[in-house]
């Protein structure tokens, strides 16, 4: 994760903005920027975050994560993915 305290943009309602990205071109525009270009999809990073928080994944969450993984990887054809996430 990259923390950029000098880049504290003012968001409506004094919100704290978190940016999660897996692209090498990812920009650091939020209060907290987590950019990991080794991840195949943002869903992989969200999955790690859910696991670190100790949250049980519901069927609906799993469907969203799977859909995001498929769309970011071209149905698992475009980018390297880790078998451990399946």
CSV table of C-alpha atoms in Angstrom, one decimal:
chain,number,residue,atom,x,y,z
A,1,UNK,CA,0.0,0.0,0.0
A,2,UNK,CA,1.1,3.5,-0.7
A,3,UNK,CA,0.3,6.2,1.8
A,4,UNK,CA,0.5,9.8,0.6
A,5,UNK,CA,-0.3,12.1,3.5
A,6,UNK,CA,0.7,15.2,1.5
A,7,UNK,CA,-1.9,14.4,-1.1
A,8,UNK,CA,-5.0,14.9,1.1
A,9,UNK,CA,-7.6,15.9,-1.4
A,10,UNK,CA,-10.8,17.4,-0.1
A,11,UNK,CA,-13.7,15.2,-0.9
A,12,UNK,CA,-17.3,16.2,-0.4
A,13,UNK,CA,-18.5,15.6,3.1
A,14,UNK,CA,-14.9,15.3,4.4
A,15,UNK,CA,-14.7,11.7,3.2
A,16,UNK,CA,-11.7,9.5,3.3
A,17,UNK,CA,-11.1,8.0,-0.1
A,18,UNK,CA,-9.5,4.7,-0.7
A,19,UNK,CA,-8.1,3.7,-4.2
A,20,UNK,CA,-7.5,0.0,-5.0
A,21,UNK,CA,-5.9,-0.7,-8.4
A,22,UNK,CA,-4.0,-3.4,-10.2
A,23,UNK,CA,-2.8,-1.5,-13.2
A,24,UNK,CA,0.8,-0.3,-13.6
A,25,UNK,CA,-0.6,3.0,-14.7
A,26,UNK,CA,-2.6,3.4,-11.5
A,27,UNK,CA,-2.7,6.9,-10.1
A,28,UNK,CA,-2.3,7.9,-6.5
A,29,UNK,CA,-5.2,10.3,-6.1
A,30,UNK,CA,-6.9,9.1,-2.9
A,31,UNK,CA,-6.1,9.5,0.8
A,32,UNK,CA,-5.0,5.8,0.8
A,33,UNK,CA,-3.7,4.2,-2.4
A,34,UNK,CA,-3.2,0.4,-2.7
A,35,UNK,CA,-1.7,-0.3,-6.1
A,36,UNK,CA,-0.4,-3.8,-6.7
A,37,UNK,CA,0.5,-4.5,-10.4
A,38,UNK,CA,1.3,-8.1,-9.6
A,39,UNK,CA,-2.4,-8.8,-8.9
A,40,UNK,CA,-4.4,-10.0,-11.9
A,41,UNK,CA,-7.5,-8.1,-10.9
A,42,UNK,CA,-8.8,-5.7,-8.3
A,43,UNK,CA,-11.0,-8.6,-7.1
A,44,UNK,CA,-7.8,-10.4,-6.0
A,45,UNK,CA,-6.9,-7.4,-3.8
A,46,UNK,CA,-10.4,-7.1,-2.4
A,47,UNK,CA,-10.3,-10.9,-1.7
A,48,UNK,CA,-7.0,-10.4,0.3
A,49,UNK,CA,-8.6,-7.5,2.1
A,50,UNK,CA,-11.7,-9.5,3.0
A,51,UNK,CA,-9.4,-12.3,4.3
A,52,UNK,CA,-7.3,-10.0,6.3
A,53,UNK,CA,-10.4,-8.6,8.0
A,54,UNK,CA,-11.6,-12.0,8.9
A,55,UNK,CA,-14.9,-11.6,7.0
A,56,UNK,CA,-16.7,-14.7,5.8
A,57,UNK,CA,-17.5,-14.5,2.1
A,58,UNK,CA,-21.1,-14.8,1.3
A,59,UNK,CA,-22.5,-16.3,-1.9
A,60,UNK,CA,-23.3,-12.8,-3.3
A,61,UNK,CA,-19.7,-11.6,-2.5
A,62,UNK,CA,-18.2,-14.6,-4.2
A,63,UNK,CA,-20.3,-14.0,-7.3
A,64,UNK,CA,-19.1,-10.3,-7.4
A,65,UNK,CA,-15.5,-11.3,-6.9
A,66,UNK,CA,-15.7,-14.0,-9.6
A,67,UNK,CA,-17.4,-11.7,-12.0
A,68,UNK,CA,-14.7,-9.0,-11.4
A,69,UNK,CA,-11.9,-11.6,-11.8
A,70,UNK,CA,-13.4,-12.8,-15.1
A,71,UNK,CA,-13.9,-9.4,-16.5
A,72,UNK,CA,-10.4,-8.2,-15.6
A,73,UNK,CA,-8.7,-11.3,-17.0
A,74,UNK,CA,-10.7,-11.9,-20.1
A,75,UNK,CA,-12.2,-15.0,-18.6
A,76,UNK,CA,-8.8,-16.0,-17.1
A,77,UNK,CA,-7.0,-15.7,-20.5
A,78,UNK,CA,-5.3,-12.3,-20.4
A,79,UNK,CA,-3.4,-12.1,-17.2
A,80,UNK,CA,-1.6,-14.4,-14.8
A,81,UNK,CA,-3.7,-15.4,-11.9
A,82,UNK,CA,-3.1,-17.5,-8.8
A,83,UNK,CA,-4.7,-20.9,-8.5
A,84,UNK,CA,-4.9,-20.4,-4.7
A,85,UNK,CA,-7.8,-18.0,-5.2
A,86,UNK,CA,-9.9,-20.7,-6.7
